[in-house]
């Protein structure tokens, strides 16, 4: 059975404090003993200083998820999909190393910290080959070049305008 | 995030004719993949919360040819990543084609039924954790991060619009996380609406030249949907319950 | 003014083979229940009989039964503390223990059936105060607190004088609790099988009967097993009371069905339960009415048989079985009948709109439900072993004159 994560979290904190390893690990991150998350695939720097990310990424994520889901605020920087976009890496364990997945990156420290996250039961941990956001799935206009698309779109616009002026009754 | 090649569309950049058009609520494609609808003023900047200035709704024309509703179901499946199971009683269905026949006259109709995005949603009232929720703009959602899977909302929903995820899910869409043990339903494609696009089903219909579903802002008197709703007699399912659905039906 | 409890209570020795093997069996069932929950959680609810149409099934039947029985079990204690029925005083402590353990068993089942039981902390931390469910979280946890205090007042001689006030508080709380449980169904406006205010008082009447039936069986078995004296006075008193409670539950049931028959929107579901609902109609007439009501009433009131311990026990057992069946009809039957989305229309769809929904309980969910029952009994069994709960004697002499209502406590 999955135990509530924060119980595990509390247990972990108690344990690290006990072993006196907490500080060293949080500050260094990669000191040979602790976890050693892979380098980001993309980007020069993280969305916050690395030190902050190590400590507070869960707060950023949870804050953003509430904002996005409950209030509809989008495009902020702590998007899980963005983390995936930069941090997902190919791993020989997953699909023969053909796809980039985030799970090993997040699992690296969490395993060490005995934290269990359920995020990827729902969120895909797989980075899409094309950066998402640019090309929302648009079945009707799929596979056209940008110029073709624009031509199509402006054609539609023209038709639309025409049909409106035919009817005549455009409300102001 | 959404680094489109075209400059951002702002009010000033839209010439007067197009603005007229926008105000009239026409759904038009401005640039690759970006659809504007229901009044330019309604378009929300990125990073802004949804507000009650809008009330998103749909008008479904049940007189349309009934085969068109398969397009709706397929588009929803493709967009949101549900479907494909083989346990009809437990597989989630976010939208379904319902056939009705008047018991006394024999008249028939076929219409899609999904979350009706009620103004007074019973699912939100009963949810113990607040996972079942209503956004300021009227879209009813499940916050799957705090859903405990009690299914009380499914008991309360007059439309059987919600499904419980009975089995592990794989290959979710990046924009639509789904997972076992939580409840889900039509989101009115909030991820698209927040990007000033129309819901996938509406778009798929439009691609087939059908206007069987009009999506838009019911609060904007000039939007296409508002004008249509005021021009025709429309009905909402189980209006007697007082839940004030945001989905209107024409022709039943 | 003070009413000191003069009964002697003694732990049961609990070293006999019978006791230990019963504990072992209950343990096996409890563990099996938890194992089932684990299985359901890893495989998904697809391994249960529950579907997107019958969203609440066997676990909820057991959970609701146990929860309403819990509040009913407390009733015997209230009879003495609150209403001055001194004859029930010796069973006060047991009543409180039974209430606590039945509630614990019921909640265990309810929680383990959740889609995400690992998020229980969320349910505790984030609450929507409009939700009856959220109120119930307070009603249930409050009930534990209130009953524990009450139990303490009863068990600690110095505090006996407060037991009346604690008992009154607990009594009011349990009424609220059962009302809350009944309201879970009463507020489902779209479901013709539920939408009725009478749900709440009916649940209270049912709780009286279920709780007392469980108590009678527990007391008679425990006193036989421990060879402690149990006099007829108390037994017959409980027998009469059980008869009255069954009648009260029947009354509300008849009232519910009759009022529904007058409301056009409830007509369909009424006909379904009473006439043409297949298994639900059989369960109603044979299970709930015949086995759960008529037979036990006969056993309890017919002068030729109502003086035997066996008939009283059999009646109690039937009340429990009939009760579970009644809850099944309410929960599952109420969902099996389709919602009327388009009144006046025949409705069909891929989502089974407009058709009677079928439900076949699966083994894991039944085992989970039984696991809750076993847990409740296990707690009771352990409590009577480690705490002075059961009076050393319930003989007629120890009880004192029957049928007297004293105001001594006041």
Coordinates of C-alpha atoms in Angstrom, one line a residue, chain C residues 7-8 86-91 219 223-224 226-238 390-402:
Chain C
X7 CA -22.0 -3.4 39.3
X8 CA -18.8 -5.4 39.3
X86 CA -31.6 1.4 35.1
X87 CA -31.9 -2.1 33.8
X88 CA -29.6 -1.3 30.9
X89 CA -27.0 0.3 33.1
X90 CA -24.7 -2.8 33.3
X91 CA -24.5 -2.8 29.6
X219 CA -24.0 -10.7 25.1
X223 CA -22.1 -15.0 28.8
X224 CA -22.6 -18.5 27.6
X226 CA -17.7 -17.4 30.0
X227 CA -20.4 -19.2 32.0
X228 CA -21.4 -15.9 33.6
X229 CA -25.0 -15.7 34.7
X230 CA -27.5 -13.9 32.3
X231 CA -31.0 -13.6 33.7
X232 CA -34.2 -13.5 31.7
X233 CA -35.2 -10.1 32.9
X234 CA -32.6 -8.3 30.9
X235 CA -32.8 -10.7 28.0
X236 CA -36.6 -10.3 27.7
X237 CA -36.3 -6.6 28.1
X238 CA -33.9 -6.4 25.2
X390 CA -18.6 -7.0 31.0
X391 CA -20.4 -7.2 34.4
X392 CA -19.6 -10.3 36.4
X393 CA -23.3 -11.1 36.5
X394 CA -26.4 -10.1 34.7
X395 CA -28.6 -12.4 36.7
X396 CA -32.0 -11.1 37.6
X397 CA -30.9 -10.5 41.1
X398 CA -27.9 -8.5 40.0
X399 CA -30.0 -6.4 37.7
X400 CA -32.5 -5.5 40.3
X401 CA -36.2 -5.0 39.7
X402 CA -37.0 -4.7 36.0

